[in-house]
PDB file of C-alpha atoms in Angstrom:
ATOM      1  CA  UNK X 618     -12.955  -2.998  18.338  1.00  0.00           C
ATOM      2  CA  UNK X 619      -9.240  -3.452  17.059  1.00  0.00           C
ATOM      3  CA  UNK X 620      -6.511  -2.216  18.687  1.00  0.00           C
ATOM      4  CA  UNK X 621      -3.794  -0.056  16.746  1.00  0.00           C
ATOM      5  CA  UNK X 622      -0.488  -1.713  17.580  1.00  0.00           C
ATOM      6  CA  UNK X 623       1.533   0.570  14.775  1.00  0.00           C
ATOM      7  CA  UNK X 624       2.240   3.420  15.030  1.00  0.00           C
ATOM      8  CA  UNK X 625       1.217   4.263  18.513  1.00  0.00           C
ATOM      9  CA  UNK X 626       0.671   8.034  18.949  1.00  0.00           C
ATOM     10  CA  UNK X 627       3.450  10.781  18.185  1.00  0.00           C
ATOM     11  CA  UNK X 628       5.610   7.670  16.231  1.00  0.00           C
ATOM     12  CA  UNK X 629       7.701   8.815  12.993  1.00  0.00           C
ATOM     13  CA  UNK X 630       7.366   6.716  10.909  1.00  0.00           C
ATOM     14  CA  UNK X 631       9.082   5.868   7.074  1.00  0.00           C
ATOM     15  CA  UNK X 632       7.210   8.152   4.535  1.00  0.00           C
ATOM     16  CA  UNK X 633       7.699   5.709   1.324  1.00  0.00           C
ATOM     17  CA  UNK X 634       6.660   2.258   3.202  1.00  0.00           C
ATOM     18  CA  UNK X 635       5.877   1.705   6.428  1.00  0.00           C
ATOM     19  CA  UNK X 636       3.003  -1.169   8.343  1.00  0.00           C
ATOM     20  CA  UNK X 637       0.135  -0.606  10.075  1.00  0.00           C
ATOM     21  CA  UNK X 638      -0.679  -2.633  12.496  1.00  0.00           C
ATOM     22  CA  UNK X 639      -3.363  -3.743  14.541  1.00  0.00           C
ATOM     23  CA  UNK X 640      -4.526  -6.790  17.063  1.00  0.00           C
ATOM     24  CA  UNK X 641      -5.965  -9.778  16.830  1.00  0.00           C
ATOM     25  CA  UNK X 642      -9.887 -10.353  16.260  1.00  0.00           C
ATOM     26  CA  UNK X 643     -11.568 -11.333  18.230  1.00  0.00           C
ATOM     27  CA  UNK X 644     -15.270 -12.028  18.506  1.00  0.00           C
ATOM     28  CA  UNK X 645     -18.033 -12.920  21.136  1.00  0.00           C
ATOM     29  CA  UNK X 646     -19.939 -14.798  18.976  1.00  0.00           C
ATOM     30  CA  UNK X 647     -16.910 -17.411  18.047  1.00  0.00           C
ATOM     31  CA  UNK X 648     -17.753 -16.062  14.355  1.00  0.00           C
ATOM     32  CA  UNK X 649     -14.154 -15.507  11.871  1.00  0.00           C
ATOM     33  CA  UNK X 650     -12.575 -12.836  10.746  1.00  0.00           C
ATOM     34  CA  UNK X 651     -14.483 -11.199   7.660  1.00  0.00           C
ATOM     35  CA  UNK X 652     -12.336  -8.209   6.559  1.00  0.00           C
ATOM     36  CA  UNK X 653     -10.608  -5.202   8.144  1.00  0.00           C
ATOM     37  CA  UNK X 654     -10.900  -1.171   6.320  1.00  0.00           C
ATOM     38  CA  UNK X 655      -7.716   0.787   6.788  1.00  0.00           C
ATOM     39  CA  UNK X 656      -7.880   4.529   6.465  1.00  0.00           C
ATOM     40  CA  UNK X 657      -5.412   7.269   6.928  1.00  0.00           C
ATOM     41  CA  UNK X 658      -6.097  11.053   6.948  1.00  0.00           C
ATOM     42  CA  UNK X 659      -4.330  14.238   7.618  1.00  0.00           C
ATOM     43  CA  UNK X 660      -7.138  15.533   9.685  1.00  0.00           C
ATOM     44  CA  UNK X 661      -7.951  13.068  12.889  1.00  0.00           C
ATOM     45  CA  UNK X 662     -11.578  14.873  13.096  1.00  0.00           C
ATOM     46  CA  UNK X 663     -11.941  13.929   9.541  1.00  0.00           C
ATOM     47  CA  UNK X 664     -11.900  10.776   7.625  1.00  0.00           C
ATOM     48  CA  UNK X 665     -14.350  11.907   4.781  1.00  0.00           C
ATOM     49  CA  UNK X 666     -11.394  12.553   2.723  1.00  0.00           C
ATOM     50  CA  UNK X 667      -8.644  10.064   3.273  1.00  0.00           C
ATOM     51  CA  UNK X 668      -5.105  10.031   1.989  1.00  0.00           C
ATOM     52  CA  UNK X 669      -5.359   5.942   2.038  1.00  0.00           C
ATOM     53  CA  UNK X 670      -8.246   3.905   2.319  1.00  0.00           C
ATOM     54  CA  UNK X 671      -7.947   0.108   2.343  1.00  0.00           C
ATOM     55  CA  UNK X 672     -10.592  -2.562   2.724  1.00  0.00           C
ATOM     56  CA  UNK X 673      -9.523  -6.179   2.344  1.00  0.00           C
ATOM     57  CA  UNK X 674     -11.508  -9.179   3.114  1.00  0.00           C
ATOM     58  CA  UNK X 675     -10.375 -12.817   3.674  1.00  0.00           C
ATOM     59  CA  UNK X 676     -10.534 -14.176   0.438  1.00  0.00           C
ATOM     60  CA  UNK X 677     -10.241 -12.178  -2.991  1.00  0.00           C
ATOM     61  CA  UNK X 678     -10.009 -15.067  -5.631  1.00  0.00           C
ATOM     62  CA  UNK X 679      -8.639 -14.052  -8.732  1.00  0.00           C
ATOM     63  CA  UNK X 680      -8.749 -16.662 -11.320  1.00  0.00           C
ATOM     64  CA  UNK X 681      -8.019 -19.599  -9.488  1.00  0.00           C
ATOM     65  CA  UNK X 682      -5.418 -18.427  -6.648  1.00  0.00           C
ATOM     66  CA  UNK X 683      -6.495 -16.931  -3.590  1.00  0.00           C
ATOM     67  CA  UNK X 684      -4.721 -13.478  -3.593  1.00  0.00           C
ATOM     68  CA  UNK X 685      -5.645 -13.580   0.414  1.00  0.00           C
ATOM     69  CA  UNK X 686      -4.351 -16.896   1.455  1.00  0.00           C
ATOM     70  CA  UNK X 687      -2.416 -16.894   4.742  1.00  0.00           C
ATOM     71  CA  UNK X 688      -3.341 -13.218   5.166  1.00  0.00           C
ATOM     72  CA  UNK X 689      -4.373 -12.719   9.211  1.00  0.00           C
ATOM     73  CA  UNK X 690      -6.130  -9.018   8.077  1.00  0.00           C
ATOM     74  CA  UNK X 691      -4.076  -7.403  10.768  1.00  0.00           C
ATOM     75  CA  UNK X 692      -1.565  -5.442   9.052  1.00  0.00           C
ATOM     76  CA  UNK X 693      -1.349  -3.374   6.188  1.00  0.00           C
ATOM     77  CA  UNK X 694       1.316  -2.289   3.940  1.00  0.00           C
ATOM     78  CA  UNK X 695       1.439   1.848   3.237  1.00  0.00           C
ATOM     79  CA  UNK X 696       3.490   3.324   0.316  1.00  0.00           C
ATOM     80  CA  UNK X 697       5.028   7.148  -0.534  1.00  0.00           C
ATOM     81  CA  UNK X 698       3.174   9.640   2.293  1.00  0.00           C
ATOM     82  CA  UNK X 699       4.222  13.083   1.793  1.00  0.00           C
ATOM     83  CA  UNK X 700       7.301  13.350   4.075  1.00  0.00           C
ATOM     84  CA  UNK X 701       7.262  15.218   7.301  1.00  0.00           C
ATOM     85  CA  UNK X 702       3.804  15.259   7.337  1.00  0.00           C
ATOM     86  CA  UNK X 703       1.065  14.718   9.894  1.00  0.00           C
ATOM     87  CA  UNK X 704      -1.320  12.152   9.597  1.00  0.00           C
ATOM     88  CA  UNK X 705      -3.978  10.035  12.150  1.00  0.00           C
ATOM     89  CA  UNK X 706      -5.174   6.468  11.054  1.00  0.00           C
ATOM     90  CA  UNK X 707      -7.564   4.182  12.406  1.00  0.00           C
ATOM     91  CA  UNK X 708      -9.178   0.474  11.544  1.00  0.00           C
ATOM     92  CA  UNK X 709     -11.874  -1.668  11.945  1.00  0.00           C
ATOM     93  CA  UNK X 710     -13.336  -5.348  11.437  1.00  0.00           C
ATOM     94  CA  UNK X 711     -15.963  -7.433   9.966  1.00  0.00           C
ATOM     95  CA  UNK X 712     -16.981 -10.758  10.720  1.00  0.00           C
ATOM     96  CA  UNK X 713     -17.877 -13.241   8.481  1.00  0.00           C
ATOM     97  CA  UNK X 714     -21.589 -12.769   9.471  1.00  0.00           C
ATOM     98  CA  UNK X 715     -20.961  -8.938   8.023  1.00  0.00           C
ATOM     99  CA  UNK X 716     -20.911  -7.109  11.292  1.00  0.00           C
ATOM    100  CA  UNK X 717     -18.646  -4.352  11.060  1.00  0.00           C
ATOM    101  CA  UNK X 718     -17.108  -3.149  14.694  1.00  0.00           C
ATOM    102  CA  UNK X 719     -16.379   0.277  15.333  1.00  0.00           C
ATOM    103  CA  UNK X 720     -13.342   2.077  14.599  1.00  0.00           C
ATOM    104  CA  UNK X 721     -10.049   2.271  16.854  1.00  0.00           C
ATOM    105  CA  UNK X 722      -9.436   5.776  18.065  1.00  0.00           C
ATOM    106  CA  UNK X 723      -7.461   7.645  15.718  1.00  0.00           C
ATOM    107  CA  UNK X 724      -4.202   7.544  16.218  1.00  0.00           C
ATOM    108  CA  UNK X 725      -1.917  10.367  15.531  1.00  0.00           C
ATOM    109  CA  UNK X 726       1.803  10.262  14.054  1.00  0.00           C
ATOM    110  CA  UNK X 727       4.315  11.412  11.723  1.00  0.00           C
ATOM    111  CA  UNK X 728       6.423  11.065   8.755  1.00  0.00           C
ATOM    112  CA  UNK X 729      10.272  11.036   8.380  1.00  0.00           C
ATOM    113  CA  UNK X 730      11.967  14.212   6.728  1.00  0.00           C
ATOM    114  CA  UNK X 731      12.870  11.759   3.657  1.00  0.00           C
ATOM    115  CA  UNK X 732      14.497  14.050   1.243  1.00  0.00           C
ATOM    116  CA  UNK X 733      15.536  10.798  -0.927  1.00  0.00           C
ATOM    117  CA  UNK X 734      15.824  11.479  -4.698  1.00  0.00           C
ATOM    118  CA  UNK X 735      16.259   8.268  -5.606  1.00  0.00           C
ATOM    119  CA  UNK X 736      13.935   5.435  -7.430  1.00  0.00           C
ATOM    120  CA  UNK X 737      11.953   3.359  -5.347  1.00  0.00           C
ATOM    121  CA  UNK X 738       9.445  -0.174  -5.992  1.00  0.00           C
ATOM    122  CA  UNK X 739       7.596  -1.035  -2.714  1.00  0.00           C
ATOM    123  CA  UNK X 740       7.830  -3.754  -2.075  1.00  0.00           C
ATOM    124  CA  UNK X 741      10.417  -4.842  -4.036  1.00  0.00           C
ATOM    125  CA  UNK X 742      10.709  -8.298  -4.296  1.00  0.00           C
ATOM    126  CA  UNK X 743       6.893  -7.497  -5.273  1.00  0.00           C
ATOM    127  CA  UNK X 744       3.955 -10.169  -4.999  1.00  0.00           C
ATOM    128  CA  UNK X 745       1.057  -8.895  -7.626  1.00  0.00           C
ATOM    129  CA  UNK X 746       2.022  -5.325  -7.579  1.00  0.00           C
ATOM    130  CA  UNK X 747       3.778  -2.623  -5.816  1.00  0.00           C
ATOM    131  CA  UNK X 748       4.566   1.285  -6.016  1.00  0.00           C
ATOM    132  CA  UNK X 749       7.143   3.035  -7.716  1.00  0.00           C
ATOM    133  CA  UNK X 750       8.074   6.362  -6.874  1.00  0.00           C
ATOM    134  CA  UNK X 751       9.592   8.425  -9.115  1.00  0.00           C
ATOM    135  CA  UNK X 752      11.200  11.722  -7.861  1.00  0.00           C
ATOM    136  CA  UNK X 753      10.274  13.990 -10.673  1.00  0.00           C
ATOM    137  CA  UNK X 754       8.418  16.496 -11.425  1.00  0.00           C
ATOM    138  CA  UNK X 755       5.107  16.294 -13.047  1.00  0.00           C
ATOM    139  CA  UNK X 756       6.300  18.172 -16.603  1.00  0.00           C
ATOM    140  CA  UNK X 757       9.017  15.749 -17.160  1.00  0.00           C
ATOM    141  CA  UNK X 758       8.610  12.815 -20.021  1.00  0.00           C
ATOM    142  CA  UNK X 759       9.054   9.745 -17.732  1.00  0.00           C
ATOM    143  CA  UNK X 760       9.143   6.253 -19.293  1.00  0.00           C
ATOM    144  CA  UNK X 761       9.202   2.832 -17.514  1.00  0.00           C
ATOM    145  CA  UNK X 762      10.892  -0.158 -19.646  1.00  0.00           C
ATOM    146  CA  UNK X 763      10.181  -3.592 -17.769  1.00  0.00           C
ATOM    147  CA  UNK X 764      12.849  -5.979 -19.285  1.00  0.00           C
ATOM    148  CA  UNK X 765      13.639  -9.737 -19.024  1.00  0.00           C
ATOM    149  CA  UNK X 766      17.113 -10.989 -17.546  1.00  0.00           C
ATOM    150  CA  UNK X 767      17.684 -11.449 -21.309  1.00  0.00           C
ATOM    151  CA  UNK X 768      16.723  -8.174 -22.717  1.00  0.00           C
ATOM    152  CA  UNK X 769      13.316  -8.612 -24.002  1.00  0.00           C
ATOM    153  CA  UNK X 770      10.813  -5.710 -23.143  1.00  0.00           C
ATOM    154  CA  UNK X 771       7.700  -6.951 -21.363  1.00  0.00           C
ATOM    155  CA  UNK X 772       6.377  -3.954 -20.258  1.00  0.00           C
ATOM    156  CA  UNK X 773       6.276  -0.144 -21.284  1.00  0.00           C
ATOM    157  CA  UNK X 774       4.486   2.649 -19.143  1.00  0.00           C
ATOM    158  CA  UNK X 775       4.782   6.083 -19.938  1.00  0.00           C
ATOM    159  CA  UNK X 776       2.161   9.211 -19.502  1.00  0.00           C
ATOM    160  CA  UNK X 777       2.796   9.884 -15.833  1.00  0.00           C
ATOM    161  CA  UNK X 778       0.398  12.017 -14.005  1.00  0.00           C
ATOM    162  CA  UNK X 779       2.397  11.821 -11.133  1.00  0.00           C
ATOM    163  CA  UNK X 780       4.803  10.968  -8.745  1.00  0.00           C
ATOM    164  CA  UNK X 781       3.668   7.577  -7.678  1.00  0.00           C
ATOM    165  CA  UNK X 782       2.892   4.672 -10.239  1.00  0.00           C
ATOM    166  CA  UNK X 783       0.700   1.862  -8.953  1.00  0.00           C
ATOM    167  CA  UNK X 784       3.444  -1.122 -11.384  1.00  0.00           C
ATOM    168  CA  UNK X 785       1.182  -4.151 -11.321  1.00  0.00           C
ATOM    169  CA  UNK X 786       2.347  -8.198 -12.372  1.00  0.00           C
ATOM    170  CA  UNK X 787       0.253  -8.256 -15.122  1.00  0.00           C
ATOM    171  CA  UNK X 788       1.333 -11.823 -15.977  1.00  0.00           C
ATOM    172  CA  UNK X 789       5.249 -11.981 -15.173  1.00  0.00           C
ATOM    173  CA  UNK X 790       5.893 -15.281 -13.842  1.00  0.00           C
ATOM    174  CA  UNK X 791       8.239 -15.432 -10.987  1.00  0.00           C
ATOM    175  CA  UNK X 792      11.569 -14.414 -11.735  1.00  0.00           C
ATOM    176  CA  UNK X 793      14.508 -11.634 -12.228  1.00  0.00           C
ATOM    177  CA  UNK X 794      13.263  -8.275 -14.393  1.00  0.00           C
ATOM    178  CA  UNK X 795      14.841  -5.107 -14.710  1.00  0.00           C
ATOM    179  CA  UNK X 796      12.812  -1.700 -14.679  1.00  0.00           C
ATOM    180  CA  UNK X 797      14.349   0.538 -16.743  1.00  0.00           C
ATOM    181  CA  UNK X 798      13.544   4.699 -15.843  1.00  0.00           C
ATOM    182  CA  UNK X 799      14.070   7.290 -18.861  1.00  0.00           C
ATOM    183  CA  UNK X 800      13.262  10.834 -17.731  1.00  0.00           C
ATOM    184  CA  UNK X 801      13.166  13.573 -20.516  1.00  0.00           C
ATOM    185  CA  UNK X 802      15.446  11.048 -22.613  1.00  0.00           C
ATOM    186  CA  UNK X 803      17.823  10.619 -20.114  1.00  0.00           C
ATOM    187  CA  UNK X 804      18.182   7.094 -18.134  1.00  0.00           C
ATOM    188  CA  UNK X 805      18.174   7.429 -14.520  1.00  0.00           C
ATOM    189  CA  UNK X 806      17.586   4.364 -12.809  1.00  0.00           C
ATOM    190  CA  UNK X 807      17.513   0.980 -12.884  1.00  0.00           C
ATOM    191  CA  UNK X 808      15.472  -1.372 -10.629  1.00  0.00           C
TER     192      UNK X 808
END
């Protein structure tokens, strides 16, 4: 059974990007690390309906790169929580021979009282993709203009449900890009 490292009980921690963090496998029968399932809910009695929910395994090939390479499955990255908020999380591991183990207690903590306005990609520098969260609300036109250092538009997003926008790769080399942000025709960021 892991062992949540981060955040211990009753930490605060960053509401738009914080770790998780958990021990090292281990396991009696020598076999490797499989996978590990992260979940997060606002209830600790209750993780039927999670606010986060990851499960990633040791290898996710996609086309020929290894998206997982050099990954130890022991931490996880966790973008835009509702600010001073309550929350529990917990974690647990597979094995290569698909045992799961059971989860770590829950762990309670907290999020900061982030009252930040401002435009935010997490991570930014970003590997495949990232989160941006745009302070808005959810009748405003928002549009999202990815650019190249020399002008060109490579991406536009627009149609915004809400608040947080999952801004994936899709194909940009490595490299410099702006992200343009128009809201109700007016431009209010750049990233």
């Amino acid at each position: 059974i892991p062992e949540p490292i981060y955040p211990l009980f009753n930490d605060t921690v960053d509401s738009d990007c914080f770790e998780l963090k958990s021990s090292e496998f281990y396991d009696e029968d020598g076999d490797l690390h499989g996978s590990t399932h992260w979940q997060i809910s606002d209830d600790c009695n209750d993780f039927s309906d999670n606010v986060f929910d990851s499960w990633k395994q040791y290898e996710n090939w996609y086309f020929d790169e290894n998206t997982q390479l050099n990954d130890d499955l022991t931490d996880e990255m966790v973008y835009v929580l509702n600010a001073d908020s309550d929350y529990c999380w917990r974690v647990r591991y597979r094995d290569r021979s698909l045992s799961w183990s059971e989860w770590s207690s829950p762990i309670y903590f907290h999020t900061d009282s982030s009252d930040d306005k401002s435009f935010k990609l997490l991570p930014n520098p970003l590997s495949e993709s990232a989160i941006l969260k745009l302070p808005f609300s959810n009748n405003s036109d928002v549009k999202v203009v990815v650019y190249s250092i020399d002008g060109a538009i490579l991406q536009y997003h627009h149609d915004f449900s809400n608040s947080v926008f999952k801004f994936n790769r899709n194909g940009l080399s490595e490299g410099i890009y702006i992200m343009r942000i128009i809201v109700d025709g007016i431009e209010e960021g750049l990233l």
